[in-house]
Short mmCIF file of C-alpha atoms and ligand atoms in Angstrom, two decimals:
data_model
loop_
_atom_site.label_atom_id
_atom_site.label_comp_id
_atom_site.label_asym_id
_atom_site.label_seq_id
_atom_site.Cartn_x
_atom_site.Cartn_y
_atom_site.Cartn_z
CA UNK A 1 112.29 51.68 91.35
CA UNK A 2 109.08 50.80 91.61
CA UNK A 3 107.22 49.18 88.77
CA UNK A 4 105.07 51.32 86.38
CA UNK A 5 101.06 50.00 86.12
CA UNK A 6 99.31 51.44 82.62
CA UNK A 7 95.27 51.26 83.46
CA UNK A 8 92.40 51.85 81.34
CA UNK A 9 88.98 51.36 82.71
CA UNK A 10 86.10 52.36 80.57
CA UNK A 11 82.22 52.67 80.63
CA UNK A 12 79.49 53.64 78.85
CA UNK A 13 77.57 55.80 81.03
CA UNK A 14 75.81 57.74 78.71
CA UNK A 15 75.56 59.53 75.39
CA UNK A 16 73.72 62.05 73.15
CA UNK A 17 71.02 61.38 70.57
CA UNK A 18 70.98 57.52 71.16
CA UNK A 19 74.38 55.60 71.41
CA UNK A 20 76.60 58.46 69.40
CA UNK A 21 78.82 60.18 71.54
CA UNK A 22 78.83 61.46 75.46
CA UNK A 23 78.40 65.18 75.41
CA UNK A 24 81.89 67.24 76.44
CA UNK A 25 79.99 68.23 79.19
CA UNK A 26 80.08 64.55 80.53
CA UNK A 27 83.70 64.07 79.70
CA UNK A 28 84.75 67.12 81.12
CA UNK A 29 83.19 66.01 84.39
CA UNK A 30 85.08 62.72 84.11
CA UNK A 31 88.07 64.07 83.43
CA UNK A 32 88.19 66.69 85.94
CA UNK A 33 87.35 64.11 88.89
CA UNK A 34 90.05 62.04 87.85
CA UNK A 35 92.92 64.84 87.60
CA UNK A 36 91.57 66.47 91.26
CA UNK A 37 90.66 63.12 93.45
CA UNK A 38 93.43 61.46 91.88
CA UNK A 39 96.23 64.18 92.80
CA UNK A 40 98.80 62.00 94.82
CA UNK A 41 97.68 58.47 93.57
CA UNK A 42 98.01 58.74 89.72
CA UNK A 43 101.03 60.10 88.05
CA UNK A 44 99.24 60.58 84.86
CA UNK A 45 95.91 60.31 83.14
CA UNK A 46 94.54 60.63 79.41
CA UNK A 47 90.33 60.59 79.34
CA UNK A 48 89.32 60.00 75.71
CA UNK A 49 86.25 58.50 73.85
CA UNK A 50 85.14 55.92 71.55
CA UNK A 51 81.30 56.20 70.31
CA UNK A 52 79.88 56.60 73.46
CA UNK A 53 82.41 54.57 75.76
CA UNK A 54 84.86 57.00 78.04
CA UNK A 55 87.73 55.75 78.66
CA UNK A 56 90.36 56.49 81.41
CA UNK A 57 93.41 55.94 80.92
CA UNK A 58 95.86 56.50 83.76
CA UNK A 59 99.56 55.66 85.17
CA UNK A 60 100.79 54.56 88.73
CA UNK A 61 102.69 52.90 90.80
CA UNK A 62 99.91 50.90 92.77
CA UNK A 63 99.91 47.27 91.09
CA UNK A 64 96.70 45.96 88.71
CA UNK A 65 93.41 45.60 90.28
CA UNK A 66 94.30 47.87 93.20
CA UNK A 67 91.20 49.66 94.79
CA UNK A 68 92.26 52.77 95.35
CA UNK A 69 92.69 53.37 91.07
CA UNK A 70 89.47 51.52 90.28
CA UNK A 71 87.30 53.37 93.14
CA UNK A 72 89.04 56.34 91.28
CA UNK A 73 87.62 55.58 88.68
CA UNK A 74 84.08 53.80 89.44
CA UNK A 75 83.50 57.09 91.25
CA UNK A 76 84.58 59.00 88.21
CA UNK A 77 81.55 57.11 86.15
CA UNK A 78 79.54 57.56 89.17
CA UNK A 79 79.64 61.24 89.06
CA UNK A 80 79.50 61.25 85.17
CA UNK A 81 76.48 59.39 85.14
CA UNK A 82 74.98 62.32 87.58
CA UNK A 83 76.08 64.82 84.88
CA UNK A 84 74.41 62.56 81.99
CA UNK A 85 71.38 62.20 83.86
CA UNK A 86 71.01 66.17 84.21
CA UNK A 87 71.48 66.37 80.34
CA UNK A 88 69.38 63.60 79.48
CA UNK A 89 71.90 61.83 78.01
CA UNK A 90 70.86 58.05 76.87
CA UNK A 91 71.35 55.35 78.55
CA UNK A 92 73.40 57.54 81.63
CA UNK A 93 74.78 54.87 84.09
CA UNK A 94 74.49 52.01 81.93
CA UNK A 95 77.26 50.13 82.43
CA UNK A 96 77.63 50.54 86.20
CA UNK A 97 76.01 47.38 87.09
CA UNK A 98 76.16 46.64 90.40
CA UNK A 99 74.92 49.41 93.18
CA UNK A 100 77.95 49.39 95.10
CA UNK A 101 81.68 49.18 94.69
CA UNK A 102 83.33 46.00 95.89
CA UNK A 103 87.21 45.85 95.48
CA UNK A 104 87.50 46.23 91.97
CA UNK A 105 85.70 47.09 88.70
CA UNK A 106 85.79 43.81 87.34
CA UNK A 107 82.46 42.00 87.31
CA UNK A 108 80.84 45.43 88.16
CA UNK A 109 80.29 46.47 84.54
CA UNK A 110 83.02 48.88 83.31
CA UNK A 111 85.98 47.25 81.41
CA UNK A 112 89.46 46.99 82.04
CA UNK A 113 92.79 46.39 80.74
CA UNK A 114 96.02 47.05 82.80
CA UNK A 115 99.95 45.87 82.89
CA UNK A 116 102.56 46.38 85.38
CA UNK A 117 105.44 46.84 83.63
CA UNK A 118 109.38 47.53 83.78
CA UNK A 119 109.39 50.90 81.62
CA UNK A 120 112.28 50.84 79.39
CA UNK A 121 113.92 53.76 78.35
CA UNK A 122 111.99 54.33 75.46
CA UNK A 123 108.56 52.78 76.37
CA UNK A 124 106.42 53.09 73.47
CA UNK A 125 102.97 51.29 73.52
CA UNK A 126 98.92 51.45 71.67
CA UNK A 127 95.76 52.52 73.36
CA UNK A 128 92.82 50.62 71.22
CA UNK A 129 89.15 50.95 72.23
CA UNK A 130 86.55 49.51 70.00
CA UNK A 131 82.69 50.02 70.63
CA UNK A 132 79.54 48.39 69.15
CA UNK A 133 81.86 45.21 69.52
CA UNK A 134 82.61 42.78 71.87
CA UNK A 135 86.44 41.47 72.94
CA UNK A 136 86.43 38.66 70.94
CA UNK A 137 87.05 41.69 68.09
CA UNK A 138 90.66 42.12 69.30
CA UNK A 139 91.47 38.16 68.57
CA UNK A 140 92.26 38.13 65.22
CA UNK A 141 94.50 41.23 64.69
CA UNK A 142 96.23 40.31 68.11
CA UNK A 143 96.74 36.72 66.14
CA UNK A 144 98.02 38.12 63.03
CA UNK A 145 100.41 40.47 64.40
CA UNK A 146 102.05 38.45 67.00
CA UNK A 147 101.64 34.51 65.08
CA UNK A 148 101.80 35.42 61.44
CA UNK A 149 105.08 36.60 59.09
CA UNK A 150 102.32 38.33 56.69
CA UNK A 151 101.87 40.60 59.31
CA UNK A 152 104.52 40.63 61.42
CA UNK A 153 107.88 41.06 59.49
CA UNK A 154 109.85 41.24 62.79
CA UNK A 155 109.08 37.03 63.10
CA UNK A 156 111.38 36.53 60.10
CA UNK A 157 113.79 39.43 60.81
CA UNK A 158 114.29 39.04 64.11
CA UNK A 159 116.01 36.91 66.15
CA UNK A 160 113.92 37.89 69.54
CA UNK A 161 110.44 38.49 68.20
CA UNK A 162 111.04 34.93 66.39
CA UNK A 163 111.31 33.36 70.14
CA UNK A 164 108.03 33.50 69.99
CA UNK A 165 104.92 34.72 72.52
CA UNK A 166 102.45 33.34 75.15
CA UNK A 167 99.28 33.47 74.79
CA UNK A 168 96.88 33.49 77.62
CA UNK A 169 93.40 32.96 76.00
CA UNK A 170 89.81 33.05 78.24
CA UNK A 171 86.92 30.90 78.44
CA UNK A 172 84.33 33.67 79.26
CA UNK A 173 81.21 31.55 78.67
CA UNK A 174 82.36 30.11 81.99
CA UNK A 175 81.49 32.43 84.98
CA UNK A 176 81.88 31.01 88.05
CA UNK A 177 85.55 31.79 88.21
CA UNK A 178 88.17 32.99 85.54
CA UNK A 179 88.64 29.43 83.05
CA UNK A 180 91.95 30.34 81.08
CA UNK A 181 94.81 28.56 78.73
CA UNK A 182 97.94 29.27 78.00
CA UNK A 183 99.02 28.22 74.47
CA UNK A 184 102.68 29.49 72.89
CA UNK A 185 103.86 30.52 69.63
CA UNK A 186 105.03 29.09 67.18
CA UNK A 187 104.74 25.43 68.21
CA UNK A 188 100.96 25.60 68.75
CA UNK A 189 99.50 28.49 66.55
CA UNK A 190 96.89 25.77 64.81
CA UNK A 191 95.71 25.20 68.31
CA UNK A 192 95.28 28.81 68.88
CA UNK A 193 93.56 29.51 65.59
CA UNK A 194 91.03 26.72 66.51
CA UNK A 195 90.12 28.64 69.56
CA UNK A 196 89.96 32.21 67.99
CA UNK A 197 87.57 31.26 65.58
CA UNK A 198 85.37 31.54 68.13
CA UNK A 199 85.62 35.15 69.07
CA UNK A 200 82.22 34.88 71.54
CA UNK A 201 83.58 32.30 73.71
CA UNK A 202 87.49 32.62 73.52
CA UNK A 203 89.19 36.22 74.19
CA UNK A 204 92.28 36.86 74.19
CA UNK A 205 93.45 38.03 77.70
CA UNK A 206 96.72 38.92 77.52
CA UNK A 207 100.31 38.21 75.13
CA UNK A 208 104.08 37.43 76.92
CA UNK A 209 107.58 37.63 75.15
CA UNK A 210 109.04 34.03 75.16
CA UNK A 211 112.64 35.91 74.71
CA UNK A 212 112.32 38.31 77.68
CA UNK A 213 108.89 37.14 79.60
CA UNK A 214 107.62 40.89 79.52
CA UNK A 215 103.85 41.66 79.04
CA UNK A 216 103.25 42.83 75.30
CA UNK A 217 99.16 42.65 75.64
CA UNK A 218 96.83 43.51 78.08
CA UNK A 219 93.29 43.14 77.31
CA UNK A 220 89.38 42.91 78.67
CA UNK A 221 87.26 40.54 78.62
CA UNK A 222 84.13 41.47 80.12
CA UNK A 223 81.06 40.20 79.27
CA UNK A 224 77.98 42.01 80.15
CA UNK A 225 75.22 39.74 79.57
CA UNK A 226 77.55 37.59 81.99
CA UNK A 227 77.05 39.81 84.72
CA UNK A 228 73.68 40.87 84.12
CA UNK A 229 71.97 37.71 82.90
CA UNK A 230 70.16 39.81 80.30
CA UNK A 231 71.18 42.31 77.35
CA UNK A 232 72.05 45.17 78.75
CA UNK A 233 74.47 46.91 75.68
CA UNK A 234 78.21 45.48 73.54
CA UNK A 235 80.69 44.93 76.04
CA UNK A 236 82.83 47.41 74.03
CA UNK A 237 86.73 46.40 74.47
CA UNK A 238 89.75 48.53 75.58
CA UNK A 239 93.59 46.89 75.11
CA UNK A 240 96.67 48.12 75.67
CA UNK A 241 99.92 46.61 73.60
CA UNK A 242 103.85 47.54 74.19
CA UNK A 243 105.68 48.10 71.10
CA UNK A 244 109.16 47.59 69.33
CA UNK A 245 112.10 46.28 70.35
CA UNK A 246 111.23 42.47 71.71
CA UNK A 247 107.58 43.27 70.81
CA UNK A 248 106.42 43.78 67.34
CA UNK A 249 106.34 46.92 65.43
CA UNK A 250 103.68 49.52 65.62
CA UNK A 251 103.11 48.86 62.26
CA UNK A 252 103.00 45.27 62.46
CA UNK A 253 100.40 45.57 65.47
CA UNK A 254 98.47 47.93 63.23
CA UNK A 255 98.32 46.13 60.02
CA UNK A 256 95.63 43.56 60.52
CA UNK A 257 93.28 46.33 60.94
CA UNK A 258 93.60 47.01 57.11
CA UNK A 259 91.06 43.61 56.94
CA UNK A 260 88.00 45.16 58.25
CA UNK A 261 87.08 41.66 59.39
CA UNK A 262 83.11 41.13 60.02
CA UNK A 263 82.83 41.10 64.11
CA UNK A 264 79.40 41.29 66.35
CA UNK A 265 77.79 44.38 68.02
CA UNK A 266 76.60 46.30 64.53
CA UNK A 267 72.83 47.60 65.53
CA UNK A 268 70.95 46.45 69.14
CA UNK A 269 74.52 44.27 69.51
CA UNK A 270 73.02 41.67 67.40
CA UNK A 271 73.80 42.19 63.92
CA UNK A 272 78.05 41.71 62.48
CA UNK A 273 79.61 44.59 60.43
CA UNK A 274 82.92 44.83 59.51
CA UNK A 275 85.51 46.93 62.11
CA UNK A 276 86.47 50.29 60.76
CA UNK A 277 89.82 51.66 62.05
CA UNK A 278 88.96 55.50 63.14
CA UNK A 279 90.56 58.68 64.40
CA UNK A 280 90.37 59.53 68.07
CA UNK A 281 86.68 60.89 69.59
CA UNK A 282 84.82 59.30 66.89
CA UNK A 283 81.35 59.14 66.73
CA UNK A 284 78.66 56.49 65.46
CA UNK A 285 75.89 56.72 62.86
CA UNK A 286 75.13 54.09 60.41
CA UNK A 287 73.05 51.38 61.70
CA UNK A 288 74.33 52.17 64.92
CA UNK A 289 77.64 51.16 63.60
CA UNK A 290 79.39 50.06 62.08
CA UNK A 291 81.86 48.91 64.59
CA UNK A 292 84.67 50.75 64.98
CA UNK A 293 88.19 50.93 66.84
CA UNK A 294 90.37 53.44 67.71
CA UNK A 295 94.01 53.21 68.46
CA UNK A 296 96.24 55.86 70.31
CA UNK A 297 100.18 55.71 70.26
CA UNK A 298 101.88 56.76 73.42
CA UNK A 299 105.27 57.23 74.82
CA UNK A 300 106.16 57.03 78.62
CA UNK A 301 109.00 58.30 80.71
CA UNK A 302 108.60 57.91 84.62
CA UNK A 303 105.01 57.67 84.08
CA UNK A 304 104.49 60.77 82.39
CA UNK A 305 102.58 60.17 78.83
CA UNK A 306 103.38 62.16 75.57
CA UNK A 307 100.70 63.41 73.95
CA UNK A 308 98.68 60.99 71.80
CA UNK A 309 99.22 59.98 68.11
CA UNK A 310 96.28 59.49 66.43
CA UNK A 311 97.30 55.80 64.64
CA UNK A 312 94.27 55.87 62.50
CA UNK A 313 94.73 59.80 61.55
CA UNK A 314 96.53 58.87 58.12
CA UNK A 315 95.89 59.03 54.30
CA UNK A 316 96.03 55.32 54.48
CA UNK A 317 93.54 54.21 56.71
CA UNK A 318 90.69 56.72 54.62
CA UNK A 319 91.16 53.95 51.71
CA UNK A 320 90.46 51.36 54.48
CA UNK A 321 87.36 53.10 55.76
CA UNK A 322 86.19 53.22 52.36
CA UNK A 323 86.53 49.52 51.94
CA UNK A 324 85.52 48.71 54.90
CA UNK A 325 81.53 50.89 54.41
CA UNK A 326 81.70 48.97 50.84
CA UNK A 327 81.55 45.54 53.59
CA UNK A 328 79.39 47.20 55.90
CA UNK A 329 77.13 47.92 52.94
CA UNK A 330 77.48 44.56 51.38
CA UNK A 331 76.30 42.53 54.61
CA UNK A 332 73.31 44.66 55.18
CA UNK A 333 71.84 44.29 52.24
CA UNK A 334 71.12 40.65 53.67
CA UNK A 335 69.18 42.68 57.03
CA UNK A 336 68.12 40.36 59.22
CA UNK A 337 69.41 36.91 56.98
CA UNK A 338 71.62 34.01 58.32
CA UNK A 339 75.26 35.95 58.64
CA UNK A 340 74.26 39.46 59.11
CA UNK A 341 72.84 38.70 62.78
CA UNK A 342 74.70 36.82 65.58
CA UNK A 343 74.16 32.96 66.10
CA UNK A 344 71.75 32.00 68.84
CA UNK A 345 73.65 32.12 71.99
CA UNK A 346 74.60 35.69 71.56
CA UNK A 347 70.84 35.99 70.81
CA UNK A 348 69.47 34.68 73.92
CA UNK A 349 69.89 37.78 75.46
CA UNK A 350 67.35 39.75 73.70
CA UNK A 351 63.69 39.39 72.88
CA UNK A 352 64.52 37.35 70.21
CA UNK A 353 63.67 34.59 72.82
CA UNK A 354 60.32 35.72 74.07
CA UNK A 355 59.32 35.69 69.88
CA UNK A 356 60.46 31.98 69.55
CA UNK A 357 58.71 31.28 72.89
CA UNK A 358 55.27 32.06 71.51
CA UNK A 359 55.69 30.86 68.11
CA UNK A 360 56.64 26.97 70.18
CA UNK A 361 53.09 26.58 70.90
CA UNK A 362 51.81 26.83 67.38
CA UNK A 363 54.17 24.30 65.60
CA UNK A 364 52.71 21.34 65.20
CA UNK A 365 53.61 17.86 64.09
CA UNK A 366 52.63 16.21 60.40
CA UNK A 367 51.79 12.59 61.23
CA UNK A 368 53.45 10.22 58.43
CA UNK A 369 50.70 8.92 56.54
C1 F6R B 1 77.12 49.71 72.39
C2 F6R B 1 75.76 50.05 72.06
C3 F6R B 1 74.77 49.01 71.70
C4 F6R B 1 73.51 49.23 72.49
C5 F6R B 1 72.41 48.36 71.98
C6 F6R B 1 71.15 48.43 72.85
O1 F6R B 1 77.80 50.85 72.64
O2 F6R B 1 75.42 51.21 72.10
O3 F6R B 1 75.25 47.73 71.90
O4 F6R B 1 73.75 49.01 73.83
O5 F6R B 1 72.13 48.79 70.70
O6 F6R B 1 70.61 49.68 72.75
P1 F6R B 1 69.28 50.10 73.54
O7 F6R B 1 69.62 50.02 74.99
O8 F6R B 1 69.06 51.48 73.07
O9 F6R B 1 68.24 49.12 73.11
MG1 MG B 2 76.09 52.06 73.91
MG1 MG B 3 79.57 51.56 73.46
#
């Protein structure tokens, strides 16, 4: 039988009252492209949203990258930004970046995350989409649930998970052709950490069983101001992560989420805020933040999906969210000051630059008397 390919592409191409939400007119038109153009091609397709990114994710036999899914879906956005422009939507189209479609989504704007995969008989696995961030925001939990026995209880308990995992970790400040490293667990985690504490440069791209060399992790890595050369919106990350069995718990990939850690892309993509776990469809308000990630459980059988559990839907994660606006509260009350907005380079992009150009000419130097 044929392998089984899990693909999530996502854009923002538009949403209403600023960068909220797309309207349900927009993700009904999405959605219903998808199901009718895809009839033959996909075996099974869930269209959700995070803040204002759509996401589609779908199920097929055809292989990562393969053109036929990601014109699917390119023309899906294409038509959806047609629909946003005719309600005025904000920013309709914005991430479609180039003007025509060459091969594959990647490098064209929209993000992506896909694994082909051997579907075991029970195939459980997580849907997380984050927006206002960037990838880097996926590092650390992805770390901490797969490298570290706080987290992950399965490295003490068992024998499999203790095996260890690849890591295969990007250099996307280099952009002439994919830069990568592979690094495994548990012999090298200090080497690891040293790259993930740079969550700008180094992204994690994807995570591999050392006991049975299956995928666990599949994620983006897409960098817009890469593509574009200029600011052009938070490259918002999708990921998709197998579960139990050889793989660690949901729970365990979960947990790290109860941190809140401080990532970029809170207001104009410039400022950090904490990362709020939410519930599916949720919106964005406060300071255009703050960040926030959703995460969907779903089971598979022959490529049909289950409906989705809501991971973040829980008594639980409402204490979180409530510690996590107490951080989002605490670092704004710094505004624009040292740690509250992103170091240069992310900077560069923006008009920041233009503002530091001027003010060049009138410093001057104090001759030494
Ligand atoms: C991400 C997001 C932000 C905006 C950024 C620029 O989903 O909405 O990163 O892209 O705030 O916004 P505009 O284009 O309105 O200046
Ligand atoms: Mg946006
Ligand atoms: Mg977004």
């Amino acid at each position: 039988m044929a392998k089984l390919t899990l693909s999530v592409i996502k854009a923002d191409i538009g949403s209403i009252g600023g960068h909220i939400k797309p309207s349900q007119k927009l993700l009904q038109t999405v959605e219903k492209y998808i199901k009718e153009k895809g009839k033959g091609l996909i075996i099974d397709v869930y269209v959700g949203h995070t803040g204002d990114d759509i996401a589609i994710l779908s199920t097929h036999k055809k292989g990562v990258l393969n053109e036929k899914i990601h014109k699917l879906c390119w023309d899906a956005f294409i038509v959806g930004t047609k629909a946003a422009k005719d309600q005025g939507l904000y920013g309709a189209g914005q991430d479609l970046l180039k003007e025509s479609f060459a091969g594959n989504v990647r490098g064209m704007g929209p993000a992506v995350a896909e694994m082909e995969i051997e579907e075991r008989p029970a195939e459980p696995f997580l849907f997380f989409a984050a927006d206002k961030t960037d990838p880097g925001a996926f590092d650390l939990p992805l770390y901490l649930a797969f490298a570290d026995p706080m987290y992950n209880a399965g490295l003490l308990l068992s024998p499999k998970i203790k095996k260890g995992f690849k890591f295969m970790i990007m250099d996307v400040s280099y952009t002439k052709a994919d830069r990568f490293i592979e690094l495994v667990t548990p012999e090298e985690i200090y080497d690891i950490a040293v790259l993930l504490r740079d969550p700008e440069r180094f992204v994690v791209e994807s995570i591999w069983s050392r006991a049975n060399g299956e995928q666990a992790v599949a994620a983006c890595t897409t960098r817009l101001h890469n593509i574009a050369g200029k600011y052009v919106g938070k490259d918002d990350p999708v990921m998709l992560v197998r579960s139990q069995h050889d793989f660690p718990a949901t729970g365990e990939i979960l947990s790290p989420y109860t941190i809140g850690h401080y990532v970029a892309g809170f207001m104009r993509g410039s400022h950090n805020g904490p990362l709020m776990p939410v519930k599916k469809n949720s919106s964005i308000s406060y300071f255009d933040g703050p960040p926030v990630v959703s995460c969907l459980a779903f089971s598979v059988k022959n490529g049909k999906l289950t409906e989705p559990a809501d991971c973040f839907d829980q008594p639980y994660w409402d204490y979180v969210r409530n510690k996590v606006s107490q951080k989002a509260e605490e670092i704004r009350r710094q505004g624009f000051f040292g740690a509250a907005m992103l170091s240069m380079s992310e900077l560069e992009y923006t008009g920041v630059v233009e503002t530091l150009k001027q003010l060049e000419k009138r410093f001057k130097i104090r001759r030494s008397r």
